[in-house]
Amino acid sequence: MNFLKKLISKRRLWEALAVAFGALLGVMCVVNAATVPFNNEIHTFLGTADYKEIKIQAKDGEEEKIIDRAPIMTAEEIEEYYRQVNVDVEGEGLVLLKNDGDALPLDKGSNVSFAISGSANLLYATHGPGVRKQGTLYDLKDAITSQTDLVINEATYNFLKDGAGKSNRGIKNGVFRTDEVPWSTYTASGINEEYKKSGGTVIAVITRHSGEGADISWNGSDGVDGSYLTLTANEYSILEGLNQLKKAGDIDKIVVLINSALTLQCDFIDNELYGIDAAMWIGLPGASGMNAVAKALVGEISPSGKLSDTFLNDNFSSPAAKYWVLNDGFSSSYANTQELGLNGSQEFYGVYVENIYVGYRYYETRYEDYVMKSVGVGDYEYDEDVAYPFGYGLSYAEFEYSDFTVSELTDDGYYNVSVTVTNVEPTDGTGKSGKEVVQLYLQKPYSDYARKFNIEKSSVELVGFGKTKLLEPGESQTLTVGVSADSEYMKVAFEQLRSYDSENAQTYVLDDGRYYLTAAKDAHDAVNNILAAKGYSKVNGMDDDGNAELAKVILNQASVDKKIFSTSSVKEHDTPTTLKDTAKGTEITNQLDFMDPNRFTGVTDENSSNGDVTYVSRKNWLGTMPNRATNLALTNTVTEKYDITSHKTIIEEEGATMPTFGDMSADITLAMMDGLSYDDKQWDTLLDRISRDDMFVVLTNCYGYTPALASVAKPMTDEDDGPYGVSNTAEGFSSMSCEGIIASTFSVDIYRTVGEAIAADARSGHDEAQKNLHGLYAPGLNMHRVAFGGRAAEYFSEDPYLSGIAAVEEIKTMQAQHVVAHPKHFIFNDEESNRNGIGIWMNEQSAREIYLLPWEYALRADMGNAHALMTSFNRAGCLWTSANDNLMENILRGEWAFDGYTLTDMAGSNGKLFMVYDDGFMNGTDCFLDKGTTSGLTANMRNSNTFNQKLRTSMHRLLYVVANYSAAMDGYSNLTRLQSVVVWWKALIVTCITLFTIVTAASVTLYVLGEIDGNRKKKATPTENAEPIVTGGNE
Amino acid sequence: MNNKKPFYLQVNFYLAAAAFVFAFVSFILYAVNCPSEFNGENVSSAVVTGDVLALICLAIGLGGMVAEYFFGDGLIAKIIKYARLAIYVAFICLIISFFMQILDEYSLLGTILYPIFSGTVGDPVNPVLSASYFISLIFTLIALILAIVSALLKKSGAYRAEVLRGEEC
């Protein structure tokens, strides 16, 4: 009793303990709450797991079948290999734009100085899903020092690296700025004297940033016209200052390197004011790519890259860019936003009014129409718009083409092409060796039928290419299929002749007229060849005589077969393995009317008299080029399926039954499914074992991984970002050249090597957490629609064919190492402005021929066969792309027979208003990049037979890919099981919460008892007459 | 009226009152401005519950201090002696609210912080939302510090008074 009294008399102690432990209890409760969404991150950080792999005893006669998907390279081996690949890619991809008077290669041992701050402060990769950590990087000085015997003027380097010449470039108040210092700073610092001292060559590197989340500043920046992609007045002043030195004979040459994934406006390169002798596009070179640039400067590498985008004299000249400006950089709100109360994920839209005329498709078509004097073409000066056409690129060597032949259509549906390329450099020892890219361009007829039904035809489109080996002077190589990996696409598939007719036939058609095929050095050369074959010449306004010998009519279709690519006839022309949809009986027909403002009743353009938007058409260039903003308004005349709302009513499918969940009676695991087809009956037995809650939590928790699932012994898979290198690497050598440079190699061999290297790196344990990755969110497959797209570094090109082929070859080698490719972002995510829910509108022809084509290539089983994909933040029309069964089911799985799984972009981020589970699962989305819990599974979803069937189908797709393709299954066998374990940190949290609760409760109790006891004592000694007590002001 | 120092001369009263004001403003800013696309236009129930409980407890604490002055040493005084405990509870509620505001709004926080750490522009966040969130977070932190300081001052004052009272006896 005395002890208790003594105990309760220590009220101060109990009060203090109650507060302290109460606070700790509060904190631990929050920590406990955090373990739910961040469970996998904590496990990764601490190296723990909720399960352990065990092997059970084999039954009598049962044999263990171990899955072998071991990595090809160890962590120790990868770096040297990867860096070399980076050098090879950059070396094959850099594009020589100008080389007046053979300014390059530089003389051995000659002097070089640097100008413009990018020379000492390069951009190697973009942030965001580019490579975040950068370890040993080779800058221009390192590369020149290690790879060449050129003599560097250190003072000029130091001036730019950390001295007065260093720019304070970056993003200021949301605007990209160079903040390059002017020439006067150079003269004030005496650097102009350094140039004089060294003489020789001055290399000026012009750098431009880009990245995720924002498009490039097209106004408000410090470029002379407000665009970030135009040179600034200070940059001009530096180039002008250098030219003055050159004119005075103080320096010999000015060489410009463009260090940007974006297409810098190139109107300055040929301007005599600046005296530029040579210019090279080096893109973003990655960690080690500058070594290749240095080698190219001295001629150890002869540039062989060809532009994967058109480089312009006026970045605002394309129809897409004109619309961009008119509609405030893709930030238009629907006219009735206020009236409809649209939220931030609903109010923005953009229209692809340019139709199919993206990049060179516009410039070259308008040029051809100008030469042919087509109606409505107007006065067109090609050279005012285009600095360097698509596919352009010089070499140190000169090449000639001959013996261009095209086969008849083969039984397997191809026109095989053959071209002989000869290096025509002098053979007396002074000639240069080099590689050449032969590009095949197709011209489809712009027929009366096409005009009548608004089918647009580009004057040329890339349909094939090949790259020679290194040709010595005088050496020839005939490029044709079978010669090398790099000649594999010297063929044209018959299906490439198709055009999409969304108005009349509502499927792909083979139009009547002549189909020309040409072998050319670039897109402009191709048009000139075809024009020459048609009998045009400089007299008609051509800027160059084409070579008619290099253009052939491969098909002269006399009558229109309007539905040649529909179900009924495709079998005649295609191999059984292509277009599996026909085997499924899926007819190709219009799927995207809901995103064409002119075919969808749910939207109208209030700036137009008839409510239609005007698409650019070669029928009348002048009349259809964008000259006014659109002002779309949503109407209430559509069904819920196509309106802008989220959480749409779940419609029960006829005959849908509630699937079985959690039936563990059959002993079957995921490893046993390896090699079984998707339709194998055993999948049902396996899926029956999984509870609904487990399914839901796994599928909504794919936040850079897919969680483990003990009931079927599914391991956790780890994925990471990385269109051009694994993002979260610890060592920092994983940054590859940007995708634009990869594409510009025009080399199948390089595409394959890139896929192999990135996958090997992913599997080697170089991830930040030293994880062995099993999947990559790569490659990026959106289009370079305008120069201002923020994520250009992550996407290949403005051309869908080139993007598609690069993706196909990269994916094949990536997946050969059991790294599941997740190309992204499906689809129409070609801009960053308002990407969270922006509605993209366009017609079906441009959707299919430009934006969907690379995806078709990447996903089709007979081509890239990617086993997964990532969807996008934006909408197609009113619908989130991932909640749209026309795209996600009918096209993806129906037409292309895609049998992998689909994953959203960051649904757990700012997409919670529209990237919602019910709409996603109901329309073909399988996994959410989110941190879902069972609380997200609403009663509506739980009770719907159809929803539960969809959930099960999504689980099936995910498990099918993991079982058959994922590296995560390496070492698993039919005897492997996952056993749940209590991890130490979870036990610690529970223990702490229990302990803190007990201590807090006990302390409060003892304190209260002490107070009661104190009151009783006080009662015994009354103090009524006491004076007011002064207690330091607090009681 | 009693022989205690009036509440309006006590520092801890003003501290608790300030805590109440900060917690109230924080709550209003969060509840009114922070439903957004980052949380499906819903605010965190844990944060709201924490804030509301904290406000109630702070109100009880403040009310207790005022009542203490008016009701002297009667039965009510005995009860309101425990008002200090209410401020402790408010402090704990504010701790939970503060951390849950970070945890439940990690998408918003990540979107705001991402461009700072990655060096890129990042997705734009409505400035009203961003400012409201950070002010709310900071005000909650200030409120919880003020609440605990107020309670501790009151505690030390109370024990000191007891000691003095004991010496007089």
CSV table of N, CA and C in Angstrom, one decimal, chain A residues 11-12 15-16 18-19 22-23 26-27 29-30 33-34 37-38 127-129 132 171 174 176 210-214 343 345 703 832 835-836 908-913 930-931 1004 1007-1008 1011-1012 1015 1018-1019 1021 1023-1024 1026-1035, chain B residues 2-5 9-13 36-41 68 73 78 81-82 84-85 88 91-92 95-97 99-100 103-104 106-108 111 114 117-124 148 151-165 168-169:
chain,number,residue,atom,x,y,z
A,11,ARG,N,3.8,12.4,-9.3
A,11,ARG,CA,2.9,12.8,-10.3
A,11,ARG,C,3.7,13.5,-11.5
A,12,ARG,N,4.7,14.2,-11.1
A,12,ARG,CA,5.4,14.9,-12.2
A,12,ARG,C,6.0,13.9,-13.2
A,15,GLU,N,3.3,12.4,-15.3
A,15,GLU,CA,2.8,13.4,-16.3
A,15,GLU,C,3.7,13.5,-17.4
A,16,ALA,N,5.0,13.6,-17.1
A,16,ALA,CA,6.0,13.7,-18.1
A,16,ALA,C,6.0,12.4,-19.0
A,18,ALA,N,3.6,10.3,-19.4
A,18,ALA,CA,2.4,10.2,-20.2
A,18,ALA,C,2.5,11.0,-21.5
A,19,VAL,N,3.0,12.2,-21.4
A,19,VAL,CA,3.1,13.1,-22.5
A,19,VAL,C,4.2,12.5,-23.5
A,22,GLY,N,2.9,9.3,-25.0
A,22,GLY,CA,1.8,9.6,-25.8
A,22,GLY,C,2.2,10.2,-27.2
A,23,ALA,N,3.2,11.1,-27.1
A,23,ALA,CA,3.7,11.6,-28.4
A,23,ALA,C,4.4,10.5,-29.2
A,26,GLY,N,1.8,8.5,-30.9
A,26,GLY,CA,1.3,9.2,-32.1
A,26,GLY,C,2.2,9.0,-33.2
A,27,VAL,N,3.5,9.2,-33.0
A,27,VAL,CA,4.5,9.1,-34.1
A,27,VAL,C,4.5,7.7,-34.7
A,29,CYS,N,2.2,5.5,-34.6
A,29,CYS,CA,0.9,5.2,-35.3
A,29,CYS,C,1.1,5.7,-36.8
A,30,VAL,N,1.7,6.9,-36.9
A,30,VAL,CA,1.9,7.4,-38.3
A,30,VAL,C,2.9,6.5,-39.0
A,33,ALA,N,1.1,3.6,-40.2
A,33,ALA,CA,0.3,3.9,-41.4
A,33,ALA,C,1.1,4.0,-42.6
A,34,ALA,N,2.4,4.5,-42.5
A,34,ALA,CA,3.2,4.7,-43.6
A,34,ALA,C,3.7,3.4,-44.2
A,37,PRO,N,1.4,2.0,-47.6
A,37,PRO,CA,1.7,2.4,-49.0
A,37,PRO,C,3.2,2.2,-49.3
A,38,PHE,N,4.1,2.3,-48.3
A,38,PHE,CA,5.5,2.3,-48.6
A,38,PHE,C,6.2,1.0,-48.2
A,127,HIS,N,17.0,15.2,-66.8
A,127,HIS,CA,16.6,14.7,-65.5
A,127,HIS,C,15.2,14.0,-65.7
A,128,GLY,N,14.6,13.7,-64.6
A,128,GLY,CA,13.4,13.0,-64.7
A,128,GLY,C,13.7,11.5,-65.1
A,129,PRO,N,13.0,11.0,-66.0
A,129,PRO,CA,13.3,9.6,-66.3
A,129,PRO,C,14.6,9.4,-67.2
A,132,ARG,N,19.4,9.9,-63.5
A,132,ARG,CA,19.5,10.9,-62.4
A,132,ARG,C,20.9,11.0,-61.8
A,171,ILE,N,16.2,26.9,-65.1
A,171,ILE,CA,14.8,27.2,-65.3
A,171,ILE,C,14.4,28.2,-64.2
A,174,GLY,N,9.8,28.9,-64.0
A,174,GLY,CA,9.1,28.1,-65.0
A,174,GLY,C,9.5,28.3,-66.4
A,176,PHE,N,12.6,28.2,-69.3
A,176,PHE,CA,14.0,27.8,-69.6
A,176,PHE,C,14.8,29.0,-70.1
A,210,SER,N,16.1,20.1,-71.4
A,210,SER,CA,14.7,19.7,-71.5
A,210,SER,C,14.5,18.7,-70.4
A,211,GLY,N,13.2,18.3,-70.3
A,211,GLY,CA,13.0,17.3,-69.2
A,211,GLY,C,11.5,17.0,-69.0
A,212,GLU,N,11.2,16.2,-68.1
A,212,GLU,CA,9.8,15.8,-67.8
A,212,GLU,C,9.0,16.9,-67.2
A,213,GLY,N,7.8,16.9,-67.5
A,213,GLY,CA,6.8,17.8,-66.7
A,213,GLY,C,6.5,19.1,-67.4
A,214,ALA,N,7.3,19.6,-68.3
A,214,ALA,CA,7.1,20.9,-68.9
A,214,ALA,C,7.6,20.9,-70.4
A,343,ASN,N,-12.9,20.3,-63.8
A,343,ASN,CA,-11.8,20.4,-63.0
A,343,ASN,C,-10.5,20.5,-63.8
A,345,SER,N,-8.2,18.5,-64.4
A,345,SER,CA,-7.9,17.3,-65.2
A,345,SER,C,-8.8,17.2,-66.4
A,703,TYR,N,4.2,0.1,-58.3
A,703,TYR,CA,4.9,1.4,-58.2
A,703,TYR,C,6.4,1.2,-58.4
A,832,GLU,N,4.0,17.9,-72.9
A,832,GLU,CA,4.0,17.8,-71.5
A,832,GLU,C,3.0,18.8,-70.9
A,835,ARG,N,-0.4,17.9,-69.1
A,835,ARG,CA,-0.5,16.4,-69.5
A,835,ARG,C,-1.4,15.7,-68.6
A,836,ASN,N,-1.7,16.1,-67.4
A,836,ASN,CA,-2.6,15.4,-66.5
A,836,ASN,C,-4.0,15.6,-66.9
A,908,GLY,N,-0.8,7.2,-58.9
A,908,GLY,CA,-0.8,7.6,-57.5
A,908,GLY,C,-0.4,9.1,-57.3
A,909,SER,N,-0.1,9.7,-58.4
A,909,SER,CA,0.4,11.1,-58.3
A,909,SER,C,-0.8,12.0,-58.5
A,910,ASN,N,-0.7,12.8,-59.5
A,910,ASN,CA,-1.8,13.8,-59.7
A,910,ASN,C,-2.9,13.4,-60.6
A,911,GLY,N,-3.1,12.1,-60.7
A,911,GLY,CA,-4.1,11.6,-61.6
A,911,GLY,C,-5.3,11.0,-60.9
A,912,LYS,N,-5.4,11.3,-59.6
A,912,LYS,CA,-6.5,10.6,-58.8
A,912,LYS,C,-7.9,11.0,-59.2
A,913,LEU,N,-8.0,12.1,-60.0
A,913,LEU,CA,-9.4,12.5,-60.4
A,913,LEU,C,-9.9,11.7,-61.6
A,930,ASP,N,0.7,2.8,-58.7
A,930,ASP,CA,0.0,3.5,-57.5
A,930,ASP,C,0.3,2.7,-56.3
A,931,LYS,N,-0.2,3.2,-55.2
A,931,LYS,CA,-0.1,2.5,-53.9
A,931,LYS,C,-1.5,2.2,-53.4
A,1004,VAL,N,-0.8,7.8,-17.3
A,1004,VAL,CA,-2.0,8.6,-17.2
A,1004,VAL,C,-2.8,8.2,-15.9
A,1007,TYR,N,-0.9,9.1,-12.8
A,1007,TYR,CA,-0.9,10.6,-12.7
A,1007,TYR,C,-2.3,11.0,-12.1
A,1008,VAL,N,-3.4,10.4,-12.6
A,1008,VAL,CA,-4.7,10.8,-12.2
A,1008,VAL,C,-4.9,10.4,-10.7
A,1011,GLU,N,-3.2,12.8,-8.6
A,1011,GLU,CA,-3.9,14.0,-8.5
A,1011,GLU,C,-5.0,13.9,-7.4
A,1012,ILE,N,-5.8,12.7,-7.5
A,1012,ILE,CA,-6.9,12.5,-6.6
A,1012,ILE,C,-6.3,12.5,-5.1
A,1015,ASN,N,-5.4,15.9,-4.0
A,1015,ASN,CA,-6.6,16.7,-3.6
A,1015,ASN,C,-7.0,16.3,-2.2
A,1018,LYS,N,-4.9,17.9,0.3
A,1018,LYS,CA,-5.1,19.3,0.3
A,1018,LYS,C,-6.3,19.7,1.2
A,1019,LYS,N,-7.3,18.8,1.0
A,1019,LYS,CA,-8.5,19.0,1.8
A,1019,LYS,C,-8.2,19.0,3.3
A,1021,THR,N,-5.6,20.1,4.7
A,1021,THR,CA,-4.9,21.3,5.1
A,1021,THR,C,-5.4,22.5,4.3
A,1023,THR,N,-6.4,26.1,2.8
A,1023,THR,CA,-5.6,27.4,2.6
A,1023,THR,C,-6.4,28.5,2.1
A,1024,GLU,N,-7.7,28.6,2.6
A,1024,GLU,CA,-8.6,29.6,2.2
A,1024,GLU,C,-8.0,31.1,2.3
A,1026,ALA,N,-5.0,32.1,2.3
A,1026,ALA,CA,-3.7,32.3,1.7
A,1026,ALA,C,-3.7,33.5,0.7
A,1027,GLU,N,-2.6,34.2,0.6
A,1027,GLU,CA,-2.5,35.3,-0.4
A,1027,GLU,C,-2.4,34.7,-1.8
A,1028,PRO,N,-2.7,35.5,-2.8
A,1028,PRO,CA,-2.5,35.0,-4.2
A,1028,PRO,C,-1.0,34.6,-4.3
A,1029,ILE,N,-0.9,33.5,-4.9
A,1029,ILE,CA,0.5,33.0,-5.1
A,1029,ILE,C,1.1,33.4,-6.4
A,1030,VAL,N,2.2,34.0,-6.4
A,1030,VAL,CA,2.9,34.4,-7.6
A,1030,VAL,C,3.8,33.2,-8.0
A,1031,THR,N,3.6,32.7,-9.2
A,1031,THR,CA,4.4,31.5,-9.6
A,1031,THR,C,5.1,31.7,-10.9
A,1032,GLY,N,5.8,32.8,-11.0
A,1032,GLY,CA,6.5,33.1,-12.2
A,1032,GLY,C,5.6,33.3,-13.4
A,1033,GLY,N,4.4,33.7,-13.1
A,1033,GLY,CA,3.4,34.1,-14.1
A,1033,GLY,C,2.7,33.0,-14.8
A,1034,ASN,N,2.8,31.8,-14.3
A,1034,ASN,CA,2.2,30.7,-15.0
A,1034,ASN,C,1.2,29.9,-14.2
A,1035,GLU,N,0.8,30.2,-13.1
A,1035,GLU,CA,-0.2,29.5,-12.4
A,1035,GLU,C,-0.9,30.3,-11.4
B,2,ASN,N,-10.7,33.8,-7.4
B,2,ASN,CA,-10.0,33.1,-6.4
B,2,ASN,C,-8.6,33.8,-6.2
B,3,ASN,N,-7.8,33.1,-5.5
B,3,ASN,CA,-6.5,33.7,-5.2
B,3,ASN,C,-5.4,33.4,-6.2
B,4,LYS,N,-5.8,32.7,-7.3
B,4,LYS,CA,-4.8,32.4,-8.4
B,4,LYS,C,-4.5,33.6,-9.2
B,5,LYS,N,-3.4,33.6,-9.9
B,5,LYS,CA,-3.0,34.6,-10.8
B,5,LYS,C,-4.0,34.6,-12.0
B,9,LEU,N,-3.0,37.0,-17.2
B,9,LEU,CA,-1.6,37.4,-17.0
B,9,LEU,C,-0.7,36.2,-17.1
B,10,GLN,N,-1.2,35.1,-17.5
B,10,GLN,CA,-0.4,33.9,-17.7
B,10,GLN,C,0.1,33.7,-19.1
B,11,VAL,N,1.4,33.5,-19.3
B,11,VAL,CA,2.0,33.3,-20.6
B,11,VAL,C,1.4,32.1,-21.3
B,12,ASN,N,1.2,31.1,-20.5
B,12,ASN,CA,0.8,29.8,-21.1
B,12,ASN,C,-0.6,29.9,-21.7
B,13,PHE,N,-1.4,30.8,-21.1
B,13,PHE,CA,-2.7,31.0,-21.7
B,13,PHE,C,-2.6,31.6,-23.1
B,36,SER,N,-7.7,18.3,-54.0
B,36,SER,CA,-7.1,18.6,-55.3
B,36,SER,C,-7.0,17.3,-56.1
B,37,GLU,N,-6.5,17.4,-57.3
B,37,GLU,CA,-6.3,16.3,-58.1
B,37,GLU,C,-5.3,15.3,-57.5
B,38,PHE,N,-4.5,15.7,-56.5
B,38,PHE,CA,-3.5,14.9,-55.9
B,38,PHE,C,-4.1,13.9,-54.9
B,39,ASN,N,-5.3,14.2,-54.4
B,39,ASN,CA,-5.9,13.3,-53.5
B,39,ASN,C,-7.4,13.0,-53.9
B,40,GLY,N,-7.6,13.1,-55.2
B,40,GLY,CA,-9.0,12.8,-55.7
B,40,GLY,C,-10.0,13.8,-55.1
B,41,GLU,N,-9.6,15.0,-54.8
B,41,GLU,CA,-10.4,16.1,-54.3
B,41,GLU,C,-11.0,15.7,-52.9
B,68,GLU,N,-10.9,28.3,-14.3
B,68,GLU,CA,-10.1,28.2,-13.1
B,68,GLU,C,-10.1,29.5,-12.3
B,73,ASP,N,-11.7,27.1,-6.0
B,73,ASP,CA,-11.2,25.8,-5.7
B,73,ASP,C,-12.3,24.8,-5.4
B,78,LYS,N,-11.6,21.4,-9.4
B,78,LYS,CA,-10.9,20.1,-9.4
B,78,LYS,C,-10.9,19.4,-10.8
B,81,LYS,N,-8.7,21.2,-13.3
B,81,LYS,CA,-7.3,21.0,-13.2
B,81,LYS,C,-6.7,20.1,-14.3
B,82,TYR,N,-7.6,19.2,-14.8
B,82,TYR,CA,-7.2,18.3,-15.8
B,82,TYR,C,-7.2,18.9,-17.2
B,84,ARG,N,-5.1,20.7,-18.4
B,84,ARG,CA,-3.7,20.6,-18.9
B,84,ARG,C,-3.5,19.3,-19.7
B,85,LEU,N,-4.2,18.3,-19.3
B,85,LEU,CA,-4.2,17.0,-20.0
B,85,LEU,C,-4.7,17.2,-21.4
B,88,TYR,N,-2.2,18.4,-23.6
B,88,TYR,CA,-1.3,17.4,-24.0
B,88,TYR,C,-1.9,16.5,-25.2
B,91,PHE,N,-1.7,18.3,-28.3
B,91,PHE,CA,-0.3,18.2,-28.8
B,91,PHE,C,-0.1,16.9,-29.6
B,92,ILE,N,-0.6,15.8,-29.0
B,92,ILE,CA,-0.4,14.5,-29.7
B,92,ILE,C,-1.3,14.5,-31.0
B,95,ILE,N,0.6,16.3,-33.6
B,95,ILE,CA,1.7,15.5,-34.1
B,95,ILE,C,1.2,14.6,-35.2
B,96,ILE,N,0.1,13.9,-34.9
B,96,ILE,CA,-0.4,13.0,-35.9
B,96,ILE,C,-0.9,13.7,-37.1
B,97,SER,N,-1.6,14.8,-36.9
B,97,SER,CA,-2.0,15.6,-38.0
B,97,SER,C,-0.9,16.1,-38.9
B,99,PHE,N,2.2,14.8,-39.3
B,99,PHE,CA,2.9,13.7,-40.1
B,99,PHE,C,1.9,13.1,-41.1
B,100,MET,N,0.6,13.0,-40.7
B,100,MET,CA,-0.3,12.5,-41.7
B,100,MET,C,-0.5,13.4,-42.9
B,103,LEU,N,2.3,12.3,-45.0
B,103,LEU,CA,2.1,10.9,-45.5
B,103,LEU,C,0.9,10.9,-46.5
B,104,ASP,N,-0.2,11.4,-46.2
B,104,ASP,CA,-1.4,11.3,-47.0
B,104,ASP,C,-1.3,12.2,-48.3
B,106,TYR,N,1.6,12.7,-50.0
B,106,TYR,CA,2.9,12.5,-50.6
B,106,TYR,C,2.9,12.8,-52.1
B,107,SER,N,1.8,12.6,-52.7
B,107,SER,CA,1.7,12.9,-54.2
B,107,SER,C,1.9,14.4,-54.4
B,108,LEU,N,1.2,15.2,-53.6
B,108,LEU,CA,1.3,16.6,-53.8
B,108,LEU,C,2.7,17.1,-53.4
B,111,THR,N,5.2,16.1,-56.0
B,111,THR,CA,5.1,16.9,-57.3
B,111,THR,C,5.7,18.3,-57.1
B,114,TYR,N,9.7,17.6,-56.5
B,114,TYR,CA,10.4,16.9,-57.6
B,114,TYR,C,11.3,17.8,-58.5
B,117,PHE,N,14.5,19.0,-56.8
B,117,PHE,CA,15.6,18.1,-56.7
B,117,PHE,C,16.1,17.6,-58.0
B,118,SER,N,15.2,17.5,-59.0
B,118,SER,CA,15.6,17.0,-60.3
B,118,SER,C,16.1,18.0,-61.2
B,119,GLY,N,15.9,19.3,-60.9
B,119,GLY,CA,16.4,20.4,-61.8
B,119,GLY,C,15.6,20.6,-63.0
B,120,THR,N,14.4,20.0,-63.1
B,120,THR,CA,13.6,20.3,-64.2
B,120,THR,C,12.3,21.1,-63.8
B,121,VAL,N,11.4,21.4,-64.7
B,121,VAL,CA,10.3,22.2,-64.3
B,121,VAL,C,9.3,21.4,-63.5
B,122,GLY,N,9.0,20.2,-63.9
B,122,GLY,CA,8.0,19.4,-63.2
B,122,GLY,C,6.6,19.9,-63.6
B,123,ASP,N,5.7,19.1,-63.1
B,123,ASP,CA,4.3,19.4,-63.3
B,123,ASP,C,3.9,20.6,-62.5
B,124,PRO,N,3.2,21.6,-63.1
B,124,PRO,CA,2.8,22.8,-62.4
B,124,PRO,C,1.8,22.4,-61.3
B,148,ILE,N,2.6,22.3,-26.7
B,148,ILE,CA,3.4,21.6,-25.7
B,148,ILE,C,4.2,22.6,-24.7
B,151,ALA,N,1.6,23.8,-22.3
B,151,ALA,CA,1.3,22.7,-21.3
B,151,ALA,C,2.4,22.5,-20.3
B,152,LEU,N,3.6,22.6,-20.8
B,152,LEU,CA,4.8,22.4,-19.9
B,152,LEU,C,5.0,23.6,-18.9
B,153,LEU,N,4.7,24.8,-19.4
B,153,LEU,CA,4.8,25.9,-18.6
B,153,LEU,C,3.8,25.8,-17.5
B,154,LYS,N,2.6,25.4,-17.9
B,154,LYS,CA,1.5,25.3,-17.0
B,154,LYS,C,1.8,24.2,-15.9
B,155,LYS,N,2.4,23.2,-16.4
B,155,LYS,CA,2.8,22.1,-15.5
B,155,LYS,C,3.8,22.5,-14.5
B,156,SER,N,4.9,23.2,-15.0
B,156,SER,CA,5.9,23.6,-14.0
B,156,SER,C,5.4,24.6,-13.1
B,157,GLY,N,4.5,25.5,-13.6
B,157,GLY,CA,3.9,26.5,-12.7
B,157,GLY,C,3.0,25.9,-11.6
B,158,ALA,N,2.3,24.8,-12.0
B,158,ALA,CA,1.4,24.1,-11.1
B,158,ALA,C,2.2,23.5,-10.0
B,159,TYR,N,3.3,22.8,-10.4
B,159,TYR,CA,4.1,22.1,-9.3
B,159,TYR,C,4.8,23.1,-8.5
B,160,ARG,N,5.2,24.2,-9.1
B,160,ARG,CA,5.9,25.2,-8.3
B,160,ARG,C,4.9,25.8,-7.3
B,161,ALA,N,3.7,26.0,-7.7
B,161,ALA,CA,2.7,26.6,-6.8
B,161,ALA,C,2.4,25.6,-5.7
B,162,GLU,N,2.4,24.3,-6.0
B,162,GLU,CA,2.2,23.3,-5.0
B,162,GLU,C,3.3,23.3,-4.0
B,163,VAL,N,4.5,23.5,-4.5
B,163,VAL,CA,5.7,23.5,-3.6
B,163,VAL,C,5.6,24.7,-2.6
B,164,LEU,N,5.2,25.9,-3.2
B,164,LEU,CA,5.1,27.1,-2.4
B,164,LEU,C,4.0,26.9,-1.4
B,165,ARG,N,2.9,26.3,-1.9
B,165,ARG,CA,1.8,26.1,-1.0
B,165,ARG,C,2.2,25.2,0.2
B,168,GLU,N,4.3,27.1,2.7
B,168,GLU,CA,3.5,27.9,3.5
B,168,GLU,C,2.7,27.2,4.6
B,169,CYS,N,2.3,26.0,4.3
B,169,CYS,CA,1.6,25.2,5.2
B,169,CYS,C,2.5,24.8,6.4
